[in-house]
XYZ file of C-alpha atoms in Angstrom:
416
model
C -214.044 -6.293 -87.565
C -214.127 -2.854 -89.347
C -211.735 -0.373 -88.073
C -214.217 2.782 -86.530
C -212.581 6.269 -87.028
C -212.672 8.581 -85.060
C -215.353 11.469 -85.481
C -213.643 14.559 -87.112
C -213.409 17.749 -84.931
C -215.029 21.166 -87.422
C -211.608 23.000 -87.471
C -210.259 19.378 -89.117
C -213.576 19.369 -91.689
C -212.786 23.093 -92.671
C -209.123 23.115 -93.303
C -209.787 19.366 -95.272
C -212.408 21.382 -97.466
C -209.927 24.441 -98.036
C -207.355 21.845 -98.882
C -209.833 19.956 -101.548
C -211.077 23.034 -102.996
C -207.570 24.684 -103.449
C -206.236 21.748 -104.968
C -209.421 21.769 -107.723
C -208.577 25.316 -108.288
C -204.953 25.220 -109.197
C -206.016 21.642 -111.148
C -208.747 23.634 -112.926
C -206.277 25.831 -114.281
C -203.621 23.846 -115.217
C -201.324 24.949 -112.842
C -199.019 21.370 -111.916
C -195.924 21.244 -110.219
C -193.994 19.646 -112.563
C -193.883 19.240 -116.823
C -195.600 16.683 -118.369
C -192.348 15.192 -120.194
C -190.254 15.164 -116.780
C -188.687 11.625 -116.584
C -189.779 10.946 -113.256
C -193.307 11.755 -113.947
C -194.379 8.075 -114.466
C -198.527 9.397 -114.485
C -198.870 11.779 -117.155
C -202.160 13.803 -117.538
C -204.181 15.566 -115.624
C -206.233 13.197 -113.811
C -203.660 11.167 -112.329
C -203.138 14.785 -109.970
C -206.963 13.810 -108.059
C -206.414 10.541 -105.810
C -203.289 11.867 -103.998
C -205.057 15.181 -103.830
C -208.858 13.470 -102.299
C -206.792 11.214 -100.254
C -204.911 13.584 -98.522
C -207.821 15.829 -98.445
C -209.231 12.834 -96.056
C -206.437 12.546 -93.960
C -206.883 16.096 -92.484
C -210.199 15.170 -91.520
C -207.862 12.868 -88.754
C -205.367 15.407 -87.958
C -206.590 15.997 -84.551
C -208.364 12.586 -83.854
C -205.857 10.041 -85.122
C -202.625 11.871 -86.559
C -200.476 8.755 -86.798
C -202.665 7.460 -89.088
C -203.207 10.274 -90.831
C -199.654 10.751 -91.472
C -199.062 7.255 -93.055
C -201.591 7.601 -94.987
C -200.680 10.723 -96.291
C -197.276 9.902 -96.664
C -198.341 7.451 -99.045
C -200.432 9.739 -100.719
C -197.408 12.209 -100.965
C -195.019 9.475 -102.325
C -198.369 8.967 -105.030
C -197.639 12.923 -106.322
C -194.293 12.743 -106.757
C -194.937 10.276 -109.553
C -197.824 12.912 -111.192
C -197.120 16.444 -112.133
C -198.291 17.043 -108.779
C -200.029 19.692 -106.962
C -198.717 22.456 -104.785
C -201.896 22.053 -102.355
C -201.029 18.660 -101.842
C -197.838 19.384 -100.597
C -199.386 21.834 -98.116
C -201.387 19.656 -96.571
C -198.834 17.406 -95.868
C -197.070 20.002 -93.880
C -199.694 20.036 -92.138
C -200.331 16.663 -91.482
C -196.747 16.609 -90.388
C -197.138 19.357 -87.813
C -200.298 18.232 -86.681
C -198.622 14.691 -85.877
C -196.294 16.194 -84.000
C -198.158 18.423 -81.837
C -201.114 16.728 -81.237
C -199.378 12.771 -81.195
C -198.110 10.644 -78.579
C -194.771 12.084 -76.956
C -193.077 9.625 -78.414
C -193.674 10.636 -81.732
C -193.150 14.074 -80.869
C -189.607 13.267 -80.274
C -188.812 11.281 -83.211
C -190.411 12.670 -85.970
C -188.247 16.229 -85.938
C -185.287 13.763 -85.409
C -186.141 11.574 -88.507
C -187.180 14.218 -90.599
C -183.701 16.132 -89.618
C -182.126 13.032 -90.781
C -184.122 12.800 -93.956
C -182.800 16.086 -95.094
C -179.402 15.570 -94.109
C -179.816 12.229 -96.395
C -181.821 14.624 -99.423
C -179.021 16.946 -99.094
C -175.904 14.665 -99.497
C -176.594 11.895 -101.397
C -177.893 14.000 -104.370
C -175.118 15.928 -104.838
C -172.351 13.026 -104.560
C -174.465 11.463 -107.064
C -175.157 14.046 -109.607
C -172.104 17.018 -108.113
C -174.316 19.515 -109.585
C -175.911 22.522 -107.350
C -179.557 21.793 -108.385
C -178.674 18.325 -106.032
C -178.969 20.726 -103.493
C -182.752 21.402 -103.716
C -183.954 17.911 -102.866
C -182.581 17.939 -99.284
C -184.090 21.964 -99.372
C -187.600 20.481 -100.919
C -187.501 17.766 -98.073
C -186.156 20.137 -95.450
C -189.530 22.107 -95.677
C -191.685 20.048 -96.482
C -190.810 17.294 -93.424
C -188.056 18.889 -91.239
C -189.943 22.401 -90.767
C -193.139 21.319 -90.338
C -192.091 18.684 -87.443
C -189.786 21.526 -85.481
C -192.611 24.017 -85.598
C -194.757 21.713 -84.060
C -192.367 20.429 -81.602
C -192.054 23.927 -80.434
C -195.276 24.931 -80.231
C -196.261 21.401 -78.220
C -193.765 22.224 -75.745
C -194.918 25.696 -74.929
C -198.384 24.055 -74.365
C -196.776 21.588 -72.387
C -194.978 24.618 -70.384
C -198.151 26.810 -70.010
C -200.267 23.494 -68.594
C -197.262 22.933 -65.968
C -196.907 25.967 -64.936
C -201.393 26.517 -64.872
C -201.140 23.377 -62.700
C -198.394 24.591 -60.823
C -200.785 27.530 -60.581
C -203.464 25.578 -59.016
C -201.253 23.717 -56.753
C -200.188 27.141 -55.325
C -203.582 27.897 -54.970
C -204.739 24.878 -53.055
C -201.820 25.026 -50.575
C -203.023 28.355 -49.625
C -206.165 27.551 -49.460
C -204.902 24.660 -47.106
C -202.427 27.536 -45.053
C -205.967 29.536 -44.685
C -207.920 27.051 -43.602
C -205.085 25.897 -41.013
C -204.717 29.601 -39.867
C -208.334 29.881 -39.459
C -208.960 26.412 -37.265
C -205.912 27.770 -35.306
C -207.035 31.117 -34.659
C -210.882 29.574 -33.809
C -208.598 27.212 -31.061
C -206.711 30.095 -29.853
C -210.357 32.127 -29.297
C -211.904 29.224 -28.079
C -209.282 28.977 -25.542
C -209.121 32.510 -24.456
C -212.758 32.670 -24.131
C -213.274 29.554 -21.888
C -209.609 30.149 -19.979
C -211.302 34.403 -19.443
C -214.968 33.386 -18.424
C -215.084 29.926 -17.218
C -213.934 30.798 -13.933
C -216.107 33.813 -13.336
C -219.071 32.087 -14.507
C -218.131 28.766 -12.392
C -218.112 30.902 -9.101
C -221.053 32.438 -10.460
C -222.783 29.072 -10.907
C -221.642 27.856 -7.463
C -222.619 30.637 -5.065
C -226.078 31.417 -6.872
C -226.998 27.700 -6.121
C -225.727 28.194 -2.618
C -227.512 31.508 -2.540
C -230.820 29.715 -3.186
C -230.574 26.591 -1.492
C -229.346 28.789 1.803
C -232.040 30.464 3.800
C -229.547 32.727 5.786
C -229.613 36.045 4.525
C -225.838 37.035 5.327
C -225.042 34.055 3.724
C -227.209 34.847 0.338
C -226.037 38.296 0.843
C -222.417 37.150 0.859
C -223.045 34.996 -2.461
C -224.605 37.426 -4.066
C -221.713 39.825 -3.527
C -219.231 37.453 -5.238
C -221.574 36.963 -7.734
C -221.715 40.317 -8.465
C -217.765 40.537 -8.431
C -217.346 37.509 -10.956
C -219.699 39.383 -13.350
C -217.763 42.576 -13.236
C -214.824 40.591 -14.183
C -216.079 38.318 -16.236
C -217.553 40.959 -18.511
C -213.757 43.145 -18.460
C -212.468 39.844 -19.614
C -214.986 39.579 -22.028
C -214.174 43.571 -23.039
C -210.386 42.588 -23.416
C -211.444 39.441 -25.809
C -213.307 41.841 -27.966
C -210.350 43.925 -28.098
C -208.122 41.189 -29.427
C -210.547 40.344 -31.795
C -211.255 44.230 -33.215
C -207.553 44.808 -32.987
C -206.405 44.201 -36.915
C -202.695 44.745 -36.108
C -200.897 40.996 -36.389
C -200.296 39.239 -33.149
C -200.690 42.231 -31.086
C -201.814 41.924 -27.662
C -203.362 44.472 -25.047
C -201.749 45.928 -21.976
C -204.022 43.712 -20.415
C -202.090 40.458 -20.722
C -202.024 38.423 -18.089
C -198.659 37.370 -15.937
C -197.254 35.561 -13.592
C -197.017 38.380 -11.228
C -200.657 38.292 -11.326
C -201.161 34.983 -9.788
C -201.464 35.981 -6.142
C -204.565 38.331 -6.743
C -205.947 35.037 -9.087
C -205.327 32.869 -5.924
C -207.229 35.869 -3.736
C -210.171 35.676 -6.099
C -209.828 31.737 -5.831
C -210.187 32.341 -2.424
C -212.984 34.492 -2.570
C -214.731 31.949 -4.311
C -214.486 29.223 -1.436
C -211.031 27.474 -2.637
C -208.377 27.393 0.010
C -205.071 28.398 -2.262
C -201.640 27.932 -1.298
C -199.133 29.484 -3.754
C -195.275 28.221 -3.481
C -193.655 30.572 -6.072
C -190.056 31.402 -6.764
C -188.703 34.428 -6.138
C -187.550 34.771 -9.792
C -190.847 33.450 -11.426
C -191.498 37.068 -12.695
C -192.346 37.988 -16.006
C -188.972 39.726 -16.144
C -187.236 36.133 -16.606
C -189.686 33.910 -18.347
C -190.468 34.713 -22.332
C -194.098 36.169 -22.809
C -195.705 33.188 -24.667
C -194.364 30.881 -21.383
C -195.448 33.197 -18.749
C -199.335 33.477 -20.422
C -199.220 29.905 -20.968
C -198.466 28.806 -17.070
C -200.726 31.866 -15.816
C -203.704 30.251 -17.676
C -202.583 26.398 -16.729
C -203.000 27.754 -13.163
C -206.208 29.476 -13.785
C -207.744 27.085 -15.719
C -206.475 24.862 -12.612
C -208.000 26.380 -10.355
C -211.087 26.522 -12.096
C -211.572 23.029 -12.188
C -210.539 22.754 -8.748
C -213.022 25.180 -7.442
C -216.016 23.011 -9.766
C -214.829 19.544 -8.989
C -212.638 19.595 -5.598
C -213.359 18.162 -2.839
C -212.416 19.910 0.529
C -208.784 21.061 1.238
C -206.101 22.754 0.010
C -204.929 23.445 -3.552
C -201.397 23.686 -3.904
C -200.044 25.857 -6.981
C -196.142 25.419 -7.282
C -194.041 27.030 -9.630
C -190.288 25.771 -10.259
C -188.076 26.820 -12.621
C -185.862 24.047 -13.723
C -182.180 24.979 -16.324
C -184.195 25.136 -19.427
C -188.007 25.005 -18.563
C -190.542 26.542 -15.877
C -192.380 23.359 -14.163
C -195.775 23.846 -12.947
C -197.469 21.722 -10.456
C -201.113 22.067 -9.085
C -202.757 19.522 -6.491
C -205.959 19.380 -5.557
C -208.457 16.811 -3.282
C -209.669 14.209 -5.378
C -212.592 11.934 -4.684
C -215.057 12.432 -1.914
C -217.718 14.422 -4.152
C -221.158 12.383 -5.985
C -221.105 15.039 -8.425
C -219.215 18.198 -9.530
C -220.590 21.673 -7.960
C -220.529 22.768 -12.015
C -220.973 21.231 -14.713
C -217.839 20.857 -16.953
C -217.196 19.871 -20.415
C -213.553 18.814 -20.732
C -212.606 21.705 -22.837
C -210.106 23.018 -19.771
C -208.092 20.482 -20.250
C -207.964 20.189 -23.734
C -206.686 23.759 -23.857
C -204.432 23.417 -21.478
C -203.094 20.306 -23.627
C -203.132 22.433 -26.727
C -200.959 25.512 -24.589
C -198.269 23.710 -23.858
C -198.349 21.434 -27.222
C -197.865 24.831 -28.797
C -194.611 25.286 -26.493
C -193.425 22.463 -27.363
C -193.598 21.296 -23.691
C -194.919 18.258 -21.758
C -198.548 17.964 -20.188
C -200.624 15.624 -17.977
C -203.356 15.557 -15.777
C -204.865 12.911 -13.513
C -205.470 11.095 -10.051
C -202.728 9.900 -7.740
C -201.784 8.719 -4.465
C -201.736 11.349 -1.624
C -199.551 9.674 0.243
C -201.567 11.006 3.472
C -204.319 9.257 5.366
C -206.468 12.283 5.297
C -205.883 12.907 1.553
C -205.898 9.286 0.315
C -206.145 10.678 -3.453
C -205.220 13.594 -4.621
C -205.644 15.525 -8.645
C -202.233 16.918 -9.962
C -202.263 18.638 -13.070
C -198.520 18.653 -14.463
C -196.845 21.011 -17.202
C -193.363 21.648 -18.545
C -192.786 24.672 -20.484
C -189.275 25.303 -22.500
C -187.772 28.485 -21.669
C -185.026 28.213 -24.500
C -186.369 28.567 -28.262
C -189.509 29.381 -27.331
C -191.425 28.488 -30.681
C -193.586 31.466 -31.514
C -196.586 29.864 -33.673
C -195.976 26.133 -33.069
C -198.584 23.718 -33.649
C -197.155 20.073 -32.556
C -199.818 18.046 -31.887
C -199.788 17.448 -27.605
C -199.190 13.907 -26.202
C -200.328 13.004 -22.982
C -200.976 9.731 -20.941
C -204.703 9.259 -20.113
C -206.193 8.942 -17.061
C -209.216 7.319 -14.860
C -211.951 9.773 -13.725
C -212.104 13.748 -13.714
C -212.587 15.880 -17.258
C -212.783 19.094 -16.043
């Protein structure tokens, strides 16, 4: 089976023309390397100068596509114009070939070729002169040094700035991936974070809202309606300055900023008034010492929505009865405990999504902290079942951007 070559790129064809056509030149005029009666000129004449010359005109036409080959071959051909008077472009393309081989060959022969060729001259070098101990002994090793040696380390050093520039362009890209990655994290994190402040700031209002407009039309009393429609009216005036403060956080461009606004812990007994308002019946069992004064920031807005978003779900899905909202701070973390009637209701008095609790989940997985939520035993005749929703919150090393994924047991019945 013939052997196919590969298809010559046009920089190859060019410099194998210029190569040809400067070697017919200099043979044109008679110009040879060499004198015709030198003893080691075994081809005398002028025609004997051609093959090498055509043959490693060829080879460049493979400097790029198969440069191993093309080196053999125009070794060979080399070897051939020693033994004619030569010609000088001849030798240039060899040089060529050489450097070509070297910087566009395997790595292998990237590495052994300026090693071999080194070695070569050494060998040109030595050998002549303990064999003849005259200076002109010298020049072989000098000849061989540039045609071979030079050649080989050029294009060793040029390959491995290539090499350096297309590690450090991938490097580049790399770099610019894993940003891209940070961004798009930062941006599905800051989307949660909204999508938790809006549903933990409006839910509420517009769950009370929901509930007492369906009791305001299903009711024919008119202090009744007009009772409804009063905390209707109060849930919309809050739920819009909640909305107002959202927009804020979102116009605001300084970095983690927050309002005035915030919300704390000392502001959960006018959230368990509005509860009330709304038709819960709220018992709060603080400590004294549950103030914002002694619990980190990113704790105390964490537990204040927990008990909010609580609430909320207690005032949509609840049955009759107390809620219970207890606050106890443990050595290292602030528990938070909210129980509320379970069972007893066909159908929720809102609908719900399950977001709530997914948010609170994703709160306290950002605190590192512990969450669950779920039926249990009320221990009571009257209250045969009863909804807790549990949290742990570290008060030590509070983690400032942490985004642990939150683990947490799952339970029968109740989403939000």
């Amino acid at each position: 089976m013939a052997l196919r070559l590969p298809r010559p790129q046009r920089i190859d064809v060019w410099a194998s023309l210029a190569g040809l056509l400067g070697g017919l030149l200099l043979w044109g005029i008679g110009l040879g390397m060499r004198p015709a009666d030198a003893s080691y000129v075994v081809f005398d004449g002028r025609w004997p100068v051609l093959l090498p010359l055509a043959v490693i005109a060829g080879c460049e036409l493979l400097r790029r596509s198969a440069p191993r080959i093309a080196l053999v071959t125009g070794t060979a051909a080399l070897l051939a114009d020693c033994l004619t008077r030569g010609s000088l472009a001849t030798i240039i393309m060899y040089t060529d070939l050489m450097y070509a081989a070297v910087l566009y060959g395997t790595p292998t022969a990237a590495r052994l070729l300026p090693r071999l060729t080194a070695l070569l001259t050494v060998v040109g070098t030595l050998v002549p002169y303990a064999l003849w101990r005259v200076p002109e002994a010298l020049l072989v090793g000098l000849v061989i040094g540039g045609v071979a040696f030079t050649p080989a380390s050029t294009g060793l050093i040029v390959r491995n700035h290539r090499e350096a520039a297309e590690a450090a362009r991938l490097r580049a890209e790399q770099t610019a991936l894993l940003a891209e990655m940070d961004r798009t994290q930062a941006v599905t994190a800051e989307r949660a974070r909204m999508a938790r402040e809006l549903h933990d700031m409006v839910a509420n209002h517009l769950s009370a809202i929901a509930i007492h407009s369906t009791a305001a039309l299903s009711l024919d009393d008119e202090d009744a309606s007009r009772n409804a429609l009063t905390v209707i009216r109060e849930n919309s005036v809050q739920g819009l300055a909640e909305m107002r403060r959202l927009i804020g956080i979102l116009r605001d461009r300084a970095d983690d900023r927050e309002p005035a606004a915030t919300p704390t812990l000392d502001g959960l007994g006018a959230l368990a008034e509005g509860a009330r308002a709304n038709g819960l019946e709220v018992v709060l069992d603080l400590l004294p010492d549950a103030g914002h004064d002694v619990v980190p920031p990113p704790v105390e807005l964490a537990a204040y929505r927990i008990v909010q978003e609580a609430l909320t779900n207690a005032l949509k899905h609840a049955d009759k009865g107390p809620v219970t909202v207890r606050l106890r701070r443990a050595a290292d973390a602030l528990d938070i405990r909210v129980v509320s009637p379970y069972g007893g209701r066909d159908a929720p008095r809102a609908p719900g999504s399950g977001a709530g609790l997914v948010g609170m989940r994703e709160r306290v997985a950002l605190l590192h902290g512990t969450f669950a939520a779920g039926p249990e035993d009320g221990g009571a005749p009257e209250r045969p079942e009863v909804w807790v929703v549990r949290a742990s919150l570290p008060l030590a090393n509070t983690p400032a951007g942490a985004t642990a994924a939150a683990t947490a047991p799952t339970f029968r019945g109740g989403t939000e």
